[in-house]
Short mmCIF file of C-alpha atoms (C1' of nucleotides) in Angstrom, two decimals:
data_model
loop_
_atom_site.label_atom_id
_atom_site.label_comp_id
_atom_site.label_asym_id
_atom_site.label_seq_id
_atom_site.Cartn_x
_atom_site.Cartn_y
_atom_site.Cartn_z
CA MET F 1 50.13 103.10 41.60
CA TYR F 2 52.89 100.53 41.94
CA HIS F 3 54.29 101.69 38.65
CA HIS F 4 54.43 105.24 39.94
CA ILE F 5 56.24 104.46 43.15
CA ALA F 6 58.61 102.02 41.47
CA ASN F 7 60.57 105.14 40.52
CA SER F 8 60.81 106.23 44.13
CA PRO F 9 64.31 106.16 45.62
CA VAL F 10 63.19 103.75 48.32
CA PHE F 11 61.82 101.25 45.80
CA LYS F 12 64.59 101.53 43.24
CA GLY F 13 65.53 98.18 41.75
CA LEU F 14 62.23 96.56 42.66
CA THR F 15 59.57 95.67 40.10
CA PRO F 16 56.03 96.98 40.58
CA ASP F 17 54.95 93.39 41.25
CA THR F 18 57.55 92.94 43.96
CA ILE F 19 56.53 96.22 45.54
CA GLU F 20 52.90 95.16 45.51
CA THR F 21 53.72 91.88 47.20
CA LEU F 22 55.89 93.64 49.72
CA LEU F 23 53.29 96.25 50.59
CA LYS F 24 50.43 93.79 50.77
CA SER F 25 52.27 91.86 53.45
CA VAL F 26 52.06 94.87 55.77
CA GLN F 27 49.66 97.62 56.68
CA PHE F 28 49.46 100.80 54.68
CA ARG F 29 46.90 103.24 53.42
CA ILE F 30 46.30 105.63 50.56
CA LYS F 31 45.42 109.20 51.35
CA ASN F 32 44.12 111.73 48.87
CA VAL F 33 44.42 115.37 49.79
CA ASN F 34 43.26 118.52 48.07
CA GLU F 35 45.28 121.55 47.25
CA GLN F 36 46.69 123.55 50.20
CA GLN F 37 45.79 120.90 52.73
CA VAL F 38 47.97 120.49 55.79
CA ILE F 39 49.52 117.02 55.84
CA ALA F 40 51.67 117.41 58.93
CA GLN F 41 52.51 120.18 61.30
CA ARG F 42 55.81 121.09 62.81
CA GLU F 43 56.42 119.12 66.03
CA ASP F 44 53.91 116.45 65.06
CA GLU F 45 55.29 113.03 65.78
CA CYS F 46 56.46 111.31 62.65
CA THR F 47 54.99 107.82 62.87
CA ASN F 48 54.58 106.96 59.20
CA LEU F 49 56.68 106.85 56.11
CA ILE F 50 54.86 108.97 53.56
CA LEU F 51 55.50 108.63 49.84
CA ILE F 52 54.07 111.00 47.29
CA VAL F 53 52.41 108.86 44.65
CA GLN F 54 51.15 111.74 42.58
CA GLY F 55 51.32 115.49 43.00
CA SER F 56 53.61 117.55 45.18
CA VAL F 57 53.92 119.01 48.65
CA ARG F 58 56.03 121.67 50.25
CA GLY F 59 57.78 121.88 53.58
CA GLU F 60 57.50 125.28 55.22
CA MET F 61 59.80 126.33 58.00
CA LEU F 62 58.39 128.93 60.34
CA ASP F 63 60.07 130.99 63.01
CA TYR F 64 58.51 131.90 66.33
CA SER F 65 56.77 134.90 64.84
CA GLY F 66 55.10 132.70 62.25
CA LYS F 67 57.06 134.01 59.28
CA ILE F 68 57.83 131.54 56.52
CA LEU F 69 61.55 131.10 56.31
CA LYS F 70 62.23 128.52 53.70
CA VAL F 71 60.25 126.37 51.39
CA GLU F 72 61.24 123.04 49.96
CA ASP F 73 59.12 121.40 47.34
CA ILE F 74 58.91 117.62 47.18
CA TYR F 75 57.50 115.91 44.13
CA ALA F 76 56.24 112.43 43.36
CA PRO F 77 57.51 109.80 43.81
CA ARG F 78 59.79 110.91 46.60
CA PRO F 79 59.38 110.18 50.32
CA ILE F 80 58.57 112.91 52.81
CA ALA F 81 60.91 113.29 55.76
CA ALA F 82 62.42 109.81 55.59
CA ALA F 83 65.11 110.99 57.97
CA PHE F 84 62.53 111.92 60.60
CA LEU F 85 60.82 108.57 60.99
CA PHE F 86 63.68 107.42 63.19
CA GLY F 87 65.95 109.24 65.58
CA GLN F 88 65.53 110.55 69.08
CA ASN F 89 63.22 113.39 68.28
CA ASN F 90 61.17 111.92 65.48
CA ARG F 91 59.05 114.96 64.85
CA TYR F 92 58.43 116.92 61.71
CA PRO F 93 60.73 119.92 61.53
CA VAL F 94 58.39 121.70 59.11
CA ASP F 95 54.79 122.15 58.21
CA VAL F 96 53.93 119.99 55.23
CA VAL F 97 51.26 121.32 52.88
CA SER F 98 50.04 119.99 49.54
CA ASN F 99 50.70 122.19 46.50
CA GLU F 100 48.03 120.51 44.41
CA ASP F 101 45.66 117.54 44.53
CA THR F 102 47.98 114.87 45.79
CA THR F 103 47.95 111.14 46.46
CA LEU F 104 49.98 109.84 49.38
CA LEU F 105 51.06 106.37 50.38
CA VAL F 106 51.17 106.16 54.15
CA ILE F 107 53.13 103.31 55.74
CA PRO F 108 53.27 103.00 59.55
CA LYS F 109 56.70 102.77 61.11
CA ASP F 110 56.39 99.17 62.21
CA SER F 111 55.29 98.19 58.74
CA VAL F 112 58.42 99.84 57.43
CA LEU F 113 60.46 97.77 59.86
CA LYS F 114 58.77 94.61 58.63
CA MET F 115 59.53 95.59 55.08
CA PHE F 116 63.18 96.01 56.03
CA GLN F 117 63.25 92.40 57.15
CA GLN F 118 61.57 91.21 54.00
CA SER F 119 63.48 93.20 51.45
CA ASP F 120 67.17 93.74 51.57
CA VAL F 121 66.88 96.10 48.64
CA PHE F 122 64.28 98.25 50.35
CA LEU F 123 66.45 98.48 53.44
CA LYS F 124 69.50 99.50 51.45
CA ASN F 125 67.48 102.04 49.53
CA TYR F 126 66.17 103.50 52.74
CA LEU F 127 69.64 103.71 54.23
CA ASN F 128 70.82 105.35 51.05
CA ALA F 129 67.99 107.86 51.15
CA ILE F 130 68.75 108.99 54.69
CA SER F 131 72.46 108.97 54.04
CA ASN F 132 72.07 111.05 50.93
CA ARG F 133 70.07 113.52 52.92
CA ALA F 134 72.72 113.75 55.62
CA GLN F 135 75.43 114.10 53.00
CA PHE F 136 73.54 116.82 51.20
CA LEU F 137 73.00 118.75 54.40
CA SER F 138 76.58 118.26 55.44
CA GLN F 139 77.82 119.63 52.15
CA ARG F 140 75.45 122.55 52.45
CA ILE F 141 76.70 123.47 55.91
CA TRP F 142 80.28 123.22 54.80
CA PHE F 143 79.39 125.61 52.07
CA LEU F 144 77.64 128.08 54.30
CA SER F 145 80.72 128.18 56.49
CA PHE F 146 82.53 130.24 53.89
CA LYS F 147 82.21 133.77 55.10
CA THR F 148 82.15 136.03 52.09
CA ILE F 149 80.27 135.69 48.85
CA LYS F 150 83.50 135.70 46.89
CA GLU F 151 84.79 132.81 48.95
CA LYS F 152 81.60 130.90 48.31
CA LEU F 153 81.84 131.63 44.62
CA ALA F 154 85.47 130.58 44.47
CA GLN F 155 84.71 127.31 46.21
CA TYR F 156 81.68 126.71 44.04
CA ILE F 157 83.48 127.44 40.78
CA LEU F 158 86.52 125.39 41.72
CA ASN F 159 84.26 122.48 42.56
CA LEU F 160 82.61 122.60 39.17
CA ALA F 161 85.86 123.23 37.35
CA ASN F 162 87.66 120.27 38.86
CA ALA F 163 86.04 117.89 36.45
CA ASN F 164 85.75 120.10 33.39
CA GLY F 165 88.96 122.07 33.24
CA ASN F 166 88.77 125.84 33.27
CA LYS F 167 85.47 126.33 31.56
CA ILE F 168 82.27 125.74 33.45
CA THR F 169 78.58 126.26 32.96
CA LEU F 170 76.54 127.39 35.92
CA PRO F 171 73.69 124.92 36.43
CA LEU F 172 71.62 127.54 38.25
CA THR F 173 70.35 131.03 37.56
CA GLN F 174 71.84 133.82 39.64
CA LYS F 175 68.65 133.95 41.62
CA GLU F 176 68.85 130.27 42.49
CA LEU F 177 72.55 130.46 43.16
CA ALA F 178 72.01 133.41 45.48
CA GLU F 179 69.38 131.44 47.35
CA TYR F 180 71.74 128.47 47.58
CA PHE F 181 74.40 130.74 49.00
CA GLY F 182 71.97 132.35 51.39
CA VAL F 183 72.64 135.83 50.01
CA THR F 184 70.69 138.34 47.96
CA ARG F 185 70.73 138.31 44.21
CA PRO F 186 72.29 141.76 43.64
CA SER F 187 75.06 140.94 46.09
CA LEU F 188 75.88 137.81 44.16
CA ALA F 189 75.91 139.74 40.88
CA ARG F 190 78.20 142.29 42.42
CA ALA F 191 80.63 139.64 43.60
CA LEU F 192 80.63 138.03 40.17
CA GLY F 193 81.25 141.40 38.58
CA GLU F 194 84.20 142.07 40.85
CA LEU F 195 85.78 138.73 40.11
CA GLU F 196 85.51 139.61 36.46
CA LYS F 197 86.87 143.10 36.95
CA ASP F 198 89.86 141.62 38.78
CA GLN F 199 90.56 139.40 35.77
CA ILE F 200 90.05 136.25 37.81
CA ILE F 201 87.22 134.92 35.71
CA GLU F 202 85.44 135.76 32.50
CA ALA F 203 81.69 135.42 32.58
CA LYS F 204 79.30 135.43 29.67
CA GLY F 205 75.83 134.33 30.60
CA LYS F 206 76.10 131.04 32.42
CA GLU F 207 79.49 130.29 30.89
CA ILE F 208 82.41 131.00 33.15
CA ILE F 209 86.06 130.70 32.26
CA ILE F 210 88.72 130.69 34.93
CA ILE F 211 91.45 133.07 33.82
CA ASN F 212 93.60 133.09 36.93
CA ARG F 213 93.12 129.99 39.01
CA LYS F 214 95.86 130.99 41.41
CA LEU F 215 94.05 134.18 42.39
CA LEU F 216 90.79 132.28 42.65
CA ILE F 217 92.34 129.91 45.16
CA GLN F 218 93.92 132.80 47.01
CA LEU F 219 90.47 134.19 47.70
CA LEU F 220 90.06 131.31 50.10
CA ASN F 221 92.96 132.48 52.26
CA MET N 1 86.40 95.92 74.44
CA TYR N 2 82.80 94.78 74.19
CA HIS N 3 82.10 96.62 77.40
CA HIS N 4 83.46 99.79 75.90
CA ILE N 5 81.45 99.69 72.73
CA ALA N 6 78.29 98.59 74.50
CA ASN N 7 77.84 102.27 75.25
CA SER N 8 78.04 103.18 71.58
CA PRO N 9 74.81 104.50 70.06
CA VAL N 10 74.78 101.69 67.52
CA PHE N 11 74.97 99.00 70.20
CA LYS N 12 72.63 100.58 72.69
CA GLY N 13 70.36 98.04 74.36
CA LEU N 14 72.67 95.12 73.61
CA THR N 15 74.72 93.34 76.23
CA PRO N 16 78.48 92.97 75.74
CA ASP N 17 77.92 89.24 75.26
CA THR N 18 75.34 89.79 72.55
CA ILE N 19 77.64 92.22 70.81
CA GLU N 20 80.47 89.73 70.93
CA THR N 21 78.30 87.02 69.42
CA LEU N 22 77.05 89.39 66.76
CA LEU N 23 80.50 90.59 65.78
CA LYS N 24 82.04 87.14 65.77
CA SER N 25 79.50 86.05 63.17
CA VAL N 26 80.95 88.54 60.70
CA GLN N 27 84.28 89.96 59.67
CA PHE N 28 85.87 92.85 61.48
CA ARG N 29 89.24 94.03 62.62
CA ILE N 30 90.83 96.09 65.33
CA LYS N 31 93.15 98.89 64.39
CA ASN N 32 95.42 100.77 66.72
CA VAL N 33 96.69 104.14 65.62
CA ASN N 34 99.11 106.57 67.18
CA GLU N 35 98.59 110.22 67.82
CA GLN N 36 98.13 112.45 64.75
CA GLN N 37 97.76 109.54 62.38
CA VAL N 38 95.58 109.95 59.32
CA ILE N 39 92.71 107.47 59.43
CA ALA N 40 90.88 108.57 56.33
CA GLN N 41 91.26 111.31 53.78
CA ARG N 42 88.64 113.44 52.17
CA GLU N 43 87.21 111.75 49.07
CA ASP N 44 88.36 108.31 50.23
CA GLU N 45 85.65 105.78 49.66
CA CYS N 46 83.91 104.89 52.89
CA THR N 47 83.74 101.12 52.87
CA ASN N 48 83.79 100.36 56.58
CA LEU N 49 81.89 101.31 59.64
CA ILE N 50 84.47 102.59 62.10
CA LEU N 51 83.80 102.74 65.82
CA ILE N 52 86.12 104.43 68.25
CA VAL N 53 86.76 101.92 71.01
CA GLN N 54 89.15 104.11 72.94
CA GLY N 55 90.58 107.54 72.31
CA SER N 56 89.34 110.26 70.01
CA VAL N 57 89.66 111.53 66.46
CA ARG N 58 88.86 114.74 64.69
CA GLY N 59 87.35 115.51 61.33
CA GLU N 60 89.00 118.37 59.52
CA MET N 61 87.37 120.16 56.66
CA LEU N 62 89.74 121.82 54.24
CA ASP N 63 89.06 124.26 51.46
CA TYR N 64 90.87 124.34 48.12
CA SER N 65 93.68 126.41 49.52
CA GLY N 66 94.29 123.82 52.23
CA LYS N 67 93.05 125.94 55.10
CA ILE N 68 91.34 124.14 57.95
CA LEU N 69 87.77 125.30 58.08
CA LYS N 70 86.11 123.38 60.80
CA VAL N 71 87.03 120.71 63.24
CA GLU N 72 84.73 118.20 64.83
CA ASP N 73 85.99 115.96 67.58
CA ILE N 74 84.56 112.47 67.93
CA TYR N 75 85.16 110.49 71.10
CA ALA N 76 84.82 106.86 72.07
CA PRO N 77 82.55 105.01 71.76
CA ARG N 78 80.93 106.82 68.87
CA PRO N 79 80.94 105.78 65.21
CA ILE N 80 82.81 107.78 62.57
CA ALA N 81 80.83 108.95 59.58
CA ALA N 82 77.97 106.47 59.94
CA ALA N 83 76.01 108.55 57.48
CA PHE N 84 78.70 108.15 54.82
CA LEU N 85 78.80 104.38 54.64
CA PHE N 86 75.70 104.43 52.46
CA GLY N 87 74.40 106.90 49.94
CA GLN N 88 75.32 107.68 46.36
CA ASN N 89 78.61 109.34 47.04
CA ASN N 90 79.86 107.30 49.98
CA ARG N 91 83.10 109.17 50.46
CA TYR N 92 84.52 110.86 53.48
CA PRO N 93 83.74 114.56 53.45
CA VAL N 94 86.62 115.31 55.81
CA ASP N 95 90.10 114.23 56.73
CA VAL N 96 89.98 112.06 59.84
CA VAL N 97 93.00 112.25 62.14
CA SER N 98 93.57 110.71 65.56
CA ASN N 99 93.97 113.13 68.46
CA GLU N 100 95.68 110.58 70.68
CA ASP N 101 96.55 106.89 70.75
CA THR N 102 93.29 105.40 69.61
CA THR N 103 91.74 101.99 69.13
CA LEU N 104 89.31 101.53 66.27
CA LEU N 105 86.83 98.79 65.45
CA VAL N 106 86.59 98.44 61.69
CA ILE N 107 83.59 96.62 60.24
CA PRO N 108 83.27 96.20 56.46
CA LYS N 109 80.06 97.38 54.88
CA ASP N 110 78.78 93.93 53.98
CA SER N 111 79.40 92.78 57.52
CA VAL N 112 77.28 95.66 58.70
CA LEU N 113 74.52 94.54 56.36
CA LYS N 114 74.73 91.02 57.79
CA MET N 115 74.51 92.42 61.27
CA PHE N 116 71.36 94.32 60.26
CA GLN N 117 69.77 91.01 59.32
CA GLN N 118 70.82 89.38 62.55
CA SER N 119 69.96 92.11 64.98
CA ASP N 120 66.86 94.16 64.79
CA VAL N 121 68.17 96.33 67.59
CA PHE N 122 71.42 97.08 65.80
CA LEU N 123 69.51 98.05 62.67
CA LYS N 124 67.21 100.38 64.57
CA ASN N 125 70.15 101.91 66.37
CA TYR N 126 71.91 102.50 63.10
CA LEU N 127 68.84 104.08 61.57
CA ASN N 128 68.51 106.25 64.64
CA ALA N 129 72.13 107.30 64.44
CA ILE N 130 71.91 108.39 60.81
CA SER N 131 68.56 110.01 61.39
CA ASN N 132 69.84 111.92 64.37
CA ARG N 133 72.68 113.17 62.27
CA ALA N 134 70.35 114.33 59.52
CA GLN N 135 68.08 115.97 62.07
CA PHE N 136 70.97 117.73 63.73
CA LEU N 137 72.22 119.05 60.43
CA SER N 138 68.74 120.08 59.38
CA GLN N 139 68.27 122.03 62.58
CA ARG N 140 71.64 123.63 62.09
CA ILE N 141 70.81 124.82 58.59
CA TRP N 142 67.47 126.15 59.72
CA PHE N 143 69.34 128.05 62.32
CA LEU N 144 71.92 129.47 59.96
CA SER N 145 69.10 130.77 57.78
CA PHE N 146 68.37 133.48 60.30
CA LYS N 147 70.09 136.50 58.92
CA THR N 148 71.15 138.65 61.82
CA ILE N 149 72.82 137.69 65.04
CA LYS N 150 69.94 139.11 67.05
CA GLU N 151 67.51 136.94 65.15
CA LYS N 152 69.63 133.91 65.84
CA LEU N 153 69.85 134.83 69.48
CA ALA N 154 66.12 135.38 69.74
CA GLN N 155 65.40 132.05 68.15
CA TYR N 156 67.97 130.30 70.30
CA ILE N 157 66.77 131.82 73.54
CA LEU N 158 63.11 131.19 72.76
CA ASN N 159 63.93 127.59 72.00
CA LEU N 160 65.60 127.12 75.36
CA ALA N 161 62.96 129.10 77.21
CA ASN N 162 60.06 127.11 75.86
CA ALA N 163 60.63 124.36 78.33
CA ASN N 164 61.87 126.34 81.29
CA GLY N 165 59.80 129.50 81.40
CA ASN N 166 61.55 132.83 81.23
CA LYS N 167 64.80 131.95 82.85
CA ILE N 168 67.40 130.02 80.93
CA THR N 169 70.98 128.96 81.34
CA LEU N 170 73.21 129.03 78.30
CA PRO N 171 74.76 125.60 77.86
CA LEU N 172 77.65 127.05 75.87
CA THR N 173 80.28 129.70 76.38
CA GLN N 174 80.03 132.79 74.22
CA LYS N 175 82.91 131.53 72.18
CA GLU N 176 81.16 128.25 71.48
CA LEU N 177 77.86 129.95 70.85
CA ALA N 178 79.50 132.33 68.39
CA GLU N 179 80.99 129.37 66.58
CA TYR N 180 77.62 127.66 66.53
CA PHE N 181 76.07 130.78 65.04
CA GLY N 182 78.88 131.14 62.54
CA VAL N 183 79.79 134.63 63.78
CA THR N 184 82.68 136.17 65.68
CA ARG N 185 82.74 136.30 69.44
CA PRO N 186 82.77 140.09 69.84
CA SER N 187 79.84 140.43 67.48
CA LEU N 188 77.87 137.99 69.57
CA ALA N 189 78.75 139.84 72.74
CA ARG N 190 77.65 143.09 71.17
CA ALA N 191 74.33 141.64 70.11
CA LEU N 192 73.77 140.27 73.61
CA GLY N 193 74.66 143.67 75.05
CA GLU N 194 72.17 145.43 72.81
CA LEU N 195 69.39 143.05 73.73
CA GLU N 196 70.13 143.87 77.34
CA LYS N 197 70.30 147.61 76.71
CA ASP N 198 66.92 147.44 75.00
CA GLN N 199 65.47 145.80 78.13
CA ILE N 200 64.56 142.67 76.22
CA ILE N 201 66.65 140.35 78.32
CA GLU N 202 68.73 140.47 81.45
CA ALA N 203 72.01 138.60 81.33
CA LYS N 204 74.27 137.70 84.19
CA GLY N 205 76.94 135.21 83.25
CA LYS N 206 75.27 132.30 81.61
CA GLU N 207 71.92 133.08 83.23
CA ILE N 208 69.49 134.88 80.97
CA ILE N 209 66.07 136.16 81.96
CA ILE N 210 63.56 137.16 79.33
CA ILE N 211 62.10 140.50 80.38
CA ASN N 212 60.04 141.30 77.33
CA ARG N 213 59.11 138.22 75.38
CA LYS N 214 56.97 140.18 72.97
CA LEU N 215 59.91 142.29 71.82
CA LEU N 216 62.07 139.20 71.57
CA ILE N 217 59.59 137.60 69.22
CA GLN N 218 59.29 140.82 67.25
CA LEU N 219 62.98 140.63 66.45
CA LEU N 220 62.10 137.77 64.15
CA ASN N 221 59.87 139.95 61.98
"C1'" DT A 1 58.39 139.81 14.52
"C1'" DT A 2 56.53 141.78 18.47
"C1'" DT A 3 55.38 141.64 23.14
"C1'" DA A 4 55.72 140.06 27.69
"C1'" DT A 5 58.43 137.98 31.20
"C1'" DT A 6 62.40 136.70 33.31
"C1'" DT A 7 67.19 137.32 34.10
"C1'" DT A 8 71.09 140.10 34.67
"C1'" DG A 9 73.97 144.40 35.51
"C1'" DT A 10 74.55 148.30 38.26
"C1'" DA A 11 74.02 152.18 41.58
"C1'" DT A 12 73.19 154.29 46.18
"C1'" DC A 13 72.71 154.19 50.85
"C1'" DA A 14 71.97 152.06 55.35
"C1'" DA A 15 72.78 148.37 58.39
"C1'" DA A 16 75.25 144.56 60.17
"C1'" DT A 17 79.28 142.27 60.96
"C1'" DG A 18 84.31 141.46 61.06
"C1'" DT A 19 88.82 142.87 62.81
"C1'" DT A 20 91.70 144.27 66.20
"C1'" DA A 21 92.76 145.76 70.50
"C1'" DC A 22 92.49 146.20 75.31
"C1'" DA A 23 90.37 146.15 79.96
"C1'" DT A 24 87.81 143.69 83.23
"C1'" DA A 25 85.78 139.73 85.43
"C1'" DC A 26 85.87 134.98 86.53
"C1'" DC A 27 87.64 130.42 87.77
"C1'" DC A 28 90.90 126.99 88.88
"C1'" DA A 29 95.00 125.37 90.84
"C1'" DA A 30 99.35 126.12 93.23
"C1'" DT W 1 95.20 133.81 98.99
"C1'" DT W 2 97.32 134.64 94.76
"C1'" DG W 3 98.59 134.15 90.35
"C1'" DG W 4 97.66 132.60 85.42
"C1'" DG W 5 94.67 131.35 82.10
"C1'" DT W 6 90.20 131.74 80.16
"C1'" DA W 7 85.87 134.18 79.43
"C1'" DT W 8 83.55 138.40 78.82
"C1'" DG W 9 82.57 143.46 77.89
"C1'" DT W 10 83.47 147.15 74.95
"C1'" DA W 11 85.44 150.38 71.57
"C1'" DA W 12 86.82 152.29 66.78
"C1'" DC W 13 87.08 151.52 62.21
"C1'" DA W 14 86.99 148.94 57.78
"C1'" DT W 15 84.37 145.74 55.00
"C1'" DT W 16 80.75 143.32 53.51
"C1'" DT W 17 76.23 142.74 52.65
"C1'" DG W 18 71.31 143.93 52.37
"C1'" DA W 19 67.57 146.77 50.57
"C1'" DT W 20 65.74 149.10 46.95
"C1'" DA W 21 65.40 150.76 42.55
"C1'" DC W 22 65.84 150.86 37.73
"C1'" DA W 23 67.66 149.86 33.10
"C1'" DA W 24 69.50 146.62 29.85
"C1'" DA W 25 69.68 142.13 28.08
"C1'" DA W 26 68.05 137.62 27.23
"C1'" DT W 27 64.45 134.45 26.76
"C1'" DA W 28 59.85 132.79 26.04
"C1'" DA W 29 55.37 133.39 24.28
"C1'" DA W 30 52.00 135.37 21.19
#
DNA sequence: TTTATTTTGTATCAAATGTTACATACCCAA
DNA sequence: TTGGGTATGTAACATTTGATACAAAATAAA
């Protein structure tokens, strides 16, 4: 087990032996769950740090009518909801359900605090994990603030192109990109097509070449 | 000064004297800036924890064409970008500019780490601050995932009503609410008007009464 | 290679929202 | 009380996007 979780972001830089020593100095437990088992429900208080040792879970966001809005899969050896163990309203924002037979490492909050005192590395890793989450979300919101699909595309392409000149390769399928943008797939395809028709970009498969960067930037005005 | 920052989220529960002792055991500096002075630029590395002792600053998000997208004001005695001191890409996501004559407390990252070791309370406060930020952003994204304005309104109203029965008071003006929803003000007003016309709610100023909760929930389907 | 599956391009139509403009209501301060 | 500024209600029209459907292309599997 310690070998598995040594790859977890919160244990990065620690040897399996060190992790074992660290964990054995506090309380924790192992929990095995079957497929489709509910691990936590929305609004449950989040009192433990949960790491996925093996398997995967998903977070399901529901609205008031019970409809599933968004699903996020989390795989071993990542932590579940590290950013919800602390904070004013430390409750799960989603229902957490196992996708498959899954092994969980459950560490109570005060054990986590003890581990912070004992391991500088663990503390830094934990801070990094939450911070990364906040940064990711922040970036995502910034992105969603672009009104039209073309604006989002322009911003997205310019971001990728900054490093690699005028030729980029989309790292996502159109379907995934559409989901990332919060729009439908045909709408995204349409927007791409129009950018191409206007001679702003040239797209062949996932390869995109910026033909007229000036016009691309102007889309953001 | 220590009295001022004692009200900061990261120093909550500590007396001014304790804070003084804590800070004097590490390195830090005070920085006074005039109005409209640039404190940090987007993509600058974030190497210090910055607290606003007195005054206020704003974070400005710019797109590639240089247009200001969003502004967030931060007032004393809150920290600036606490969630960007750690993490993989610890760079400011925004330009930070002072709104007025402002006094800043600048604490280098390694001093912050030392303070974590010396004060359990400070560490917990910091974790809470980052976590709150992540939770806030998470909630915000969840919210933005509702497609139509009516859906957003329904979700928003139901959230407020949960605690207080069927009568709620909007804590924001329509303008602010529209901004929060990421829509224009007239569109929000129209949506509110239609909910009223359909006898789902009754709105008078900021007072809203849910007339037909069932229909309100059905909007989410 | 052939077949199945996924991805992409495109079209049509309806629905939602933005834009702009203006009138009315409200609130605070002189 | 009376302005002046802000907040709100509403209208007409243009734009954008969603929903749905289907065909072509690309990719993976047999």
